[in-house]
Amino acid sequence: MKQNIILIGGGGHCHSVIDVIEQENKYNIIGIVDKKELIGTKVLGYEIIACDDNLEELFKSCQNACITIGQIKTNEVRVKLFDKLKAIGFNLPTIISPLAYVSKHASVDEGTVVMHQALINANASIGKNCIINTKALIEHDCKVKDNCHISTASVLNGGVVVEGNTFFGSNATSKESVNIYGFIKAGSVSK
Amino acid sequence: MKQNIILIGGGGHCHSVIDVIEQENKYNIIGIVDKKELIGTKVLGYEIIACDDNLEELFKSCQNACITIGQIKTNEVRVKLFDKLKAIGFNLPTIISPLAYVSKHASVDEGTVVMHQALINANASIGKNCIINTKALIEHDCKVKDNCHISTASVLNGGVVVEGNTFFGSNATSKESVNIYGFIKAGSVSK
Amino acid sequence: MKQNIILIGGGGHCHSVIDVIEQENKYNIIGIVDKKELIGTKVLGYEIIACDDNLEELFKSCQNACITIGQIKTNEVRVKLFDKLKAIGFNLPTIISPLAYVSKHASVDEGTVVMHQALINANASIGKNCIINTKALIEHDCKVKDNCHISTASVLNGGVVVEGNTFFGSNATSKESVNIYGFIKAGSVSK
């Protein structure tokens, strides 16, 4: 039977995550948490049912949560939310699109979402609260630490280490075995 | 039962479209329309059976058509053909590779072909007579208007609007929520 | 029944190839050949059972081999090994990930490995002893000659010819119908 889940954040990234959760078919989205003034409106058919102030209350009826706020300029909001949700007691499951491929020799930690057609290859490990975005490629032996956003169609080649809180831009590429941290521009090559 | 279809244009892009139509397995390719002097020759096993002058005649025996001419320097030929085929009464079905993914929250209009491993994410909309080429990524909330070619492995990030008649080059990337128009170079980043 | 195979080279690229062979499920990996001092150690659970000096001996018990050494700076080692293995009598099968797509109108020669989510489109041909790496795109009508490495997520557009011994870098892009040879940088555009 499907478990219930609530989504935190009703913007554009949320649209993509809804698509992944629907395709994964493991969780039943019971509503979205966003700003107070948006309560009652809908996002792809799912209602905004609460705001951040109601999280403790929500926890009584639903123990699974997924952070669906995007991460471009900063991941501060995502990190604070992750800590707050954990403190309340929420379970933040790993969400993996059935269109993605995660090697059985790889690992993905809690609160991380692996979007459609992303690929995590053998012996790679992904930390907590990351976004591995659509079509991103994490090659063999990479280590992506906590709270990173590996953006759409970007390429981390073999053996790369991505430090925590990194933004690796859309369609960016890294050389093999390098260290990545901070804010990496879309389309750039990290050497 | 499979319906019949004719392809208009027997060049390189036609090879890729034949592969998509064969994999999709919804249409039976009964022949290709190209230059008069090529009639009788074959393209991946399918015969060139007519030239542009014979389209009215062809329509009597086959009501489905797919434009398989590519679009790099200009889309003028594709646009004229689309109008001519519609005027004759042809149906220009949307062709979607079974290896592509189109979100159920997205829409794709007539005469558009979505090639292998392309991905059209939630809440995106694609206009008429477009090529969404192999491995292209159209992220959530994008709006691609009519007669565009979104080239191979290119990336339109969330909320981008692509004006009609745009060429978005191979492996090009766009930032989120920008407006794209005209001719965008391969490998470039649109901000 | 699955046939036995040995892998030559136990580094990072080997991790990715193991993942492909396991998913393909056609070959049973009986061990890895690497440096003498590594014999007895394990790579993703498979034992290093021999070094290069033992290849003739190994051939008596296993006739299939796959070169799992990567190719970045030079392909010299891979080419020498290929010739040596062939001279001993080894069969070097084409390995194709079930997550890749190879058009039925395309061909892939012996000793070539097509990694996860790579795509080889209609009328393309790939030579011997190549790596078509993860998520690489080889478009319609391309001709990739022997001993090439088409790196991760790179894009060869329609009708491109890649001369033998070429390294085409990660996420690099080529224009249509150009000639490619030598060492092409990651993220570059070949015109």
PDB file of N, CA, C and O in Angstrom, chain B residues 71-107:
ATOM      1  N   GLN B  71      16.095  20.802 -39.805  1.00  0.00           N
ATOM      2  CA  GLN B  71      15.997  22.268 -39.693  1.00  0.00           C
ATOM      3  C   GLN B  71      17.261  22.772 -39.026  1.00  0.00           C
ATOM      4  O   GLN B  71      17.446  22.578 -37.831  1.00  0.00           O
ATOM      5  N   ILE B  72      18.151  23.334 -39.810  1.00  0.00           N
ATOM      6  CA  ILE B  72      19.330  23.940 -39.193  1.00  0.00           C
ATOM      7  C   ILE B  72      19.407  25.411 -39.577  1.00  0.00           C
ATOM      8  O   ILE B  72      19.104  26.273 -38.757  1.00  0.00           O
ATOM      9  N   LYS B  73      19.728  25.696 -40.822  1.00  0.00           N
ATOM     10  CA  LYS B  73      19.863  27.112 -41.189  1.00  0.00           C
ATOM     11  C   LYS B  73      18.532  27.843 -41.147  1.00  0.00           C
ATOM     12  O   LYS B  73      18.442  28.966 -40.697  1.00  0.00           O
ATOM     13  N   THR B  74      17.503  27.202 -41.674  1.00  0.00           N
ATOM     14  CA  THR B  74      16.194  27.849 -41.693  1.00  0.00           C
ATOM     15  C   THR B  74      15.100  26.794 -41.615  1.00  0.00           C
ATOM     16  O   THR B  74      15.309  25.661 -42.030  1.00  0.00           O
ATOM     17  N   ASN B  75      13.949  27.200 -41.101  1.00  0.00           N
ATOM     18  CA  ASN B  75      12.824  26.263 -41.046  1.00  0.00           C
ATOM     19  C   ASN B  75      11.799  26.574 -42.133  1.00  0.00           C
ATOM     20  O   ASN B  75      10.687  26.030 -42.100  1.00  0.00           O
ATOM     21  N   GLU B  76      12.185  27.438 -43.084  1.00  0.00           N
ATOM     22  CA  GLU B  76      11.247  27.914 -44.102  1.00  0.00           C
ATOM     23  C   GLU B  76      10.557  26.764 -44.837  1.00  0.00           C
ATOM     24  O   GLU B  76       9.335  26.755 -45.004  1.00  0.00           O
ATOM     25  N   VAL B  77      11.353  25.787 -45.269  1.00  0.00           N
ATOM     26  CA  VAL B  77      10.785  24.665 -46.032  1.00  0.00           C
ATOM     27  C   VAL B  77       9.798  23.876 -45.171  1.00  0.00           C
ATOM     28  O   VAL B  77       8.707  23.530 -45.626  1.00  0.00           O
ATOM     29  N   ARG B  78      10.171  23.649 -43.927  1.00  0.00           N
ATOM     30  CA  ARG B  78       9.284  22.894 -43.033  1.00  0.00           C
ATOM     31  C   ARG B  78       7.962  23.626 -42.796  1.00  0.00           C
ATOM     32  O   ARG B  78       6.903  23.001 -42.734  1.00  0.00           O
ATOM     33  N   VAL B  79       8.031  24.945 -42.641  1.00  0.00           N
ATOM     34  CA  VAL B  79       6.812  25.719 -42.370  1.00  0.00           C
ATOM     35  C   VAL B  79       5.896  25.722 -43.595  1.00  0.00           C
ATOM     36  O   VAL B  79       4.677  25.490 -43.486  1.00  0.00           O
ATOM     37  N   LYS B  80       6.482  25.959 -44.782  1.00  0.00           N
ATOM     38  CA  LYS B  80       5.677  25.948 -46.015  1.00  0.00           C
ATOM     39  C   LYS B  80       5.011  24.587 -46.231  1.00  0.00           C
ATOM     40  O   LYS B  80       3.838  24.504 -46.592  1.00  0.00           O
ATOM     41  N   LEU B  81       5.791  23.530 -46.002  1.00  0.00           N
ATOM     42  CA  LEU B  81       5.264  22.183 -46.173  1.00  0.00           C
ATOM     43  C   LEU B  81       4.121  21.903 -45.203  1.00  0.00           C
ATOM     44  O   LEU B  81       3.109  21.303 -45.575  1.00  0.00           O
ATOM     45  N   PHE B  82       4.312  22.337 -43.959  1.00  0.00           N
ATOM     46  CA  PHE B  82       3.269  22.118 -42.956  1.00  0.00           C
ATOM     47  C   PHE B  82       1.960  22.749 -43.423  1.00  0.00           C
ATOM     48  O   PHE B  82       0.897  22.102 -43.397  1.00  0.00           O
ATOM     49  N   ASP B  83       2.042  24.009 -43.884  1.00  0.00           N
ATOM     50  CA  ASP B  83       0.837  24.713 -44.335  1.00  0.00           C
ATOM     51  C   ASP B  83       0.223  24.018 -45.556  1.00  0.00           C
ATOM     52  O   ASP B  83      -1.003  23.865 -45.635  1.00  0.00           O
ATOM     53  N   LYS B  84       1.075  23.610 -46.488  1.00  0.00           N
ATOM     54  CA  LYS B  84       0.595  22.945 -47.707  1.00  0.00           C
ATOM     55  C   LYS B  84      -0.105  21.614 -47.380  1.00  0.00           C
ATOM     56  O   LYS B  84      -1.197  21.337 -47.889  1.00  0.00           O
ATOM     57  N   LEU B  85       0.536  20.838 -46.503  1.00  0.00           N
ATOM     58  CA  LEU B  85      -0.035  19.536 -46.129  1.00  0.00           C
ATOM     59  C   LEU B  85      -1.379  19.712 -45.426  1.00  0.00           C
ATOM     60  O   LEU B  85      -2.339  18.979 -45.691  1.00  0.00           O
ATOM     61  N   LYS B  86      -1.448  20.705 -44.533  1.00  0.00           N
ATOM     62  CA  LYS B  86      -2.708  20.976 -43.830  1.00  0.00           C
ATOM     63  C   LYS B  86      -3.790  21.423 -44.816  1.00  0.00           C
ATOM     64  O   LYS B  86      -4.942  20.999 -44.706  1.00  0.00           O
ATOM     65  N   ALA B  87      -3.406  22.264 -45.790  1.00  0.00           N
ATOM     66  CA  ALA B  87      -4.365  22.771 -46.780  1.00  0.00           C
ATOM     67  C   ALA B  87      -4.948  21.620 -47.603  1.00  0.00           C
ATOM     68  O   ALA B  87      -6.140  21.612 -47.931  1.00  0.00           O
ATOM     69  N   ILE B  88      -4.117  20.659 -47.921  1.00  0.00           N
ATOM     70  CA  ILE B  88      -4.586  19.488 -48.682  1.00  0.00           C
ATOM     71  C   ILE B  88      -5.530  18.638 -47.830  1.00  0.00           C
ATOM     72  O   ILE B  88      -6.449  18.001 -48.342  1.00  0.00           O
ATOM     73  N   GLY B  89      -5.325  18.680 -46.526  1.00  0.00           N
ATOM     74  CA  GLY B  89      -6.203  17.914 -45.632  1.00  0.00           C
ATOM     75  C   GLY B  89      -5.476  16.854 -44.820  1.00  0.00           C
ATOM     76  O   GLY B  89      -6.089  16.145 -44.018  1.00  0.00           O
ATOM     77  N   PHE B  90      -4.155  16.760 -44.995  1.00  0.00           N
ATOM     78  CA  PHE B  90      -3.390  15.750 -44.271  1.00  0.00           C
ATOM     79  C   PHE B  90      -3.518  15.911 -42.758  1.00  0.00           C
ATOM     80  O   PHE B  90      -3.593  17.030 -42.239  1.00  0.00           O
ATOM     81  N   ASN B  91      -3.478  14.795 -42.096  1.00  0.00           N
ATOM     82  CA  ASN B  91      -3.335  14.726 -40.651  1.00  0.00           C
ATOM     83  C   ASN B  91      -1.843  14.629 -40.353  1.00  0.00           C
ATOM     84  O   ASN B  91      -1.152  13.774 -40.914  1.00  0.00           O
ATOM     85  N   LEU B  92      -1.320  15.502 -39.500  1.00  0.00           N
ATOM     86  CA  LEU B  92       0.098  15.435 -39.132  1.00  0.00           C
ATOM     87  C   LEU B  92       0.200  15.003 -37.678  1.00  0.00           C
ATOM     88  O   LEU B  92       0.205  15.843 -36.761  1.00  0.00           O
ATOM     89  N   PRO B  93       0.257  13.702 -37.445  1.00  0.00           N
ATOM     90  CA  PRO B  93       0.201  13.231 -36.053  1.00  0.00           C
ATOM     91  C   PRO B  93       1.445  13.624 -35.261  1.00  0.00           C
ATOM     92  O   PRO B  93       2.515  13.850 -35.815  1.00  0.00           O
ATOM     93  N   THR B  94       1.260  13.735 -33.976  1.00  0.00           N
ATOM     94  CA  THR B  94       2.390  13.865 -33.058  1.00  0.00           C
ATOM     95  C   THR B  94       3.068  12.498 -32.976  1.00  0.00           C
ATOM     96  O   THR B  94       2.403  11.489 -32.745  1.00  0.00           O
ATOM     97  N   ILE B  95       4.378  12.481 -33.193  1.00  0.00           N
ATOM     98  CA  ILE B  95       5.128  11.230 -33.141  1.00  0.00           C
ATOM     99  C   ILE B  95       5.998  11.281 -31.890  1.00  0.00           C
ATOM    100  O   ILE B  95       6.790  12.213 -31.722  1.00  0.00           O
ATOM    101  N   ILE B  96       5.850  10.311 -31.005  1.00  0.00           N
ATOM    102  CA  ILE B  96       6.631  10.312 -29.754  1.00  0.00           C
ATOM    103  C   ILE B  96       7.352   8.981 -29.608  1.00  0.00           C
ATOM    104  O   ILE B  96       6.721   7.921 -29.557  1.00  0.00           O
ATOM    105  N   SER B  97       8.667   9.041 -29.531  1.00  0.00           N
ATOM    106  CA  SER B  97       9.448   7.814 -29.340  1.00  0.00           C
ATOM    107  C   SER B  97       9.071   7.144 -28.029  1.00  0.00           C
ATOM    108  O   SER B  97       8.920   7.814 -26.997  1.00  0.00           O
ATOM    109  N   PRO B  98       8.946   5.826 -28.036  1.00  0.00           N
ATOM    110  CA  PRO B  98       8.700   5.120 -26.768  1.00  0.00           C
ATOM    111  C   PRO B  98       9.900   5.200 -25.825  1.00  0.00           C
ATOM    112  O   PRO B  98       9.772   4.885 -24.643  1.00  0.00           O
ATOM    113  N   LEU B  99      11.044   5.658 -26.341  1.00  0.00           N
ATOM    114  CA  LEU B  99      12.232   5.865 -25.497  1.00  0.00           C
ATOM    115  C   LEU B  99      12.276   7.278 -24.930  1.00  0.00           C
ATOM    116  O   LEU B  99      13.160   7.613 -24.144  1.00  0.00           O
ATOM    117  N   ALA B 100      11.359   8.138 -25.384  1.00  0.00           N
ATOM    118  CA  ALA B 100      11.258   9.487 -24.821  1.00  0.00           C
ATOM    119  C   ALA B 100      10.320   9.434 -23.622  1.00  0.00           C
ATOM    120  O   ALA B 100       9.605   8.450 -23.414  1.00  0.00           O
ATOM    121  N   TYR B 101      10.323  10.484 -22.833  1.00  0.00           N
ATOM    122  CA  TYR B 101       9.352  10.584 -21.746  1.00  0.00           C
ATOM    123  C   TYR B 101       8.644  11.925 -21.869  1.00  0.00           C
ATOM    124  O   TYR B 101       9.293  12.981 -21.890  1.00  0.00           O
ATOM    125  N   VAL B 102       7.335  11.871 -21.950  1.00  0.00           N
ATOM    126  CA  VAL B 102       6.522  13.087 -21.947  1.00  0.00           C
ATOM    127  C   VAL B 102       5.615  13.004 -20.725  1.00  0.00           C
ATOM    128  O   VAL B 102       4.789  12.082 -20.610  1.00  0.00           O
ATOM    129  N   SER B 103       5.796  13.947 -19.813  1.00  0.00           N
ATOM    130  CA  SER B 103       4.974  13.966 -18.604  1.00  0.00           C
ATOM    131  C   SER B 103       3.497  13.995 -18.975  1.00  0.00           C
ATOM    132  O   SER B 103       3.100  14.647 -19.938  1.00  0.00           O
ATOM    133  N   LYS B 104       2.690  13.352 -18.156  1.00  0.00           N
ATOM    134  CA  LYS B 104       1.236  13.410 -18.404  1.00  0.00           C
ATOM    135  C   LYS B 104       0.712  14.816 -18.114  1.00  0.00           C
ATOM    136  O   LYS B 104      -0.417  15.145 -18.489  1.00  0.00           O
ATOM    137  N   HIS B 105       1.521  15.660 -17.467  1.00  0.00           N
ATOM    138  CA  HIS B 105       1.145  17.051 -17.216  1.00  0.00           C
ATOM    139  C   HIS B 105       1.642  17.977 -18.330  1.00  0.00           C
ATOM    140  O   HIS B 105       1.617  19.202 -18.175  1.00  0.00           O
ATOM    141  N   ALA B 106       2.202  17.422 -19.407  1.00  0.00           N
ATOM    142  CA  ALA B 106       2.718  18.233 -20.514  1.00  0.00           C
ATOM    143  C   ALA B 106       1.844  18.027 -21.750  1.00  0.00           C
ATOM    144  O   ALA B 106       1.060  17.082 -21.818  1.00  0.00           O
ATOM    145  N   SER B 107       1.994  18.905 -22.742  1.00  0.00           N
ATOM    146  CA  SER B 107       1.242  18.730 -23.988  1.00  0.00           C
ATOM    147  C   SER B 107       2.167  18.924 -25.190  1.00  0.00           C
ATOM    148  O   SER B 107       3.114  19.706 -25.138  1.00  0.00           O
TER     149      SER B 107
END
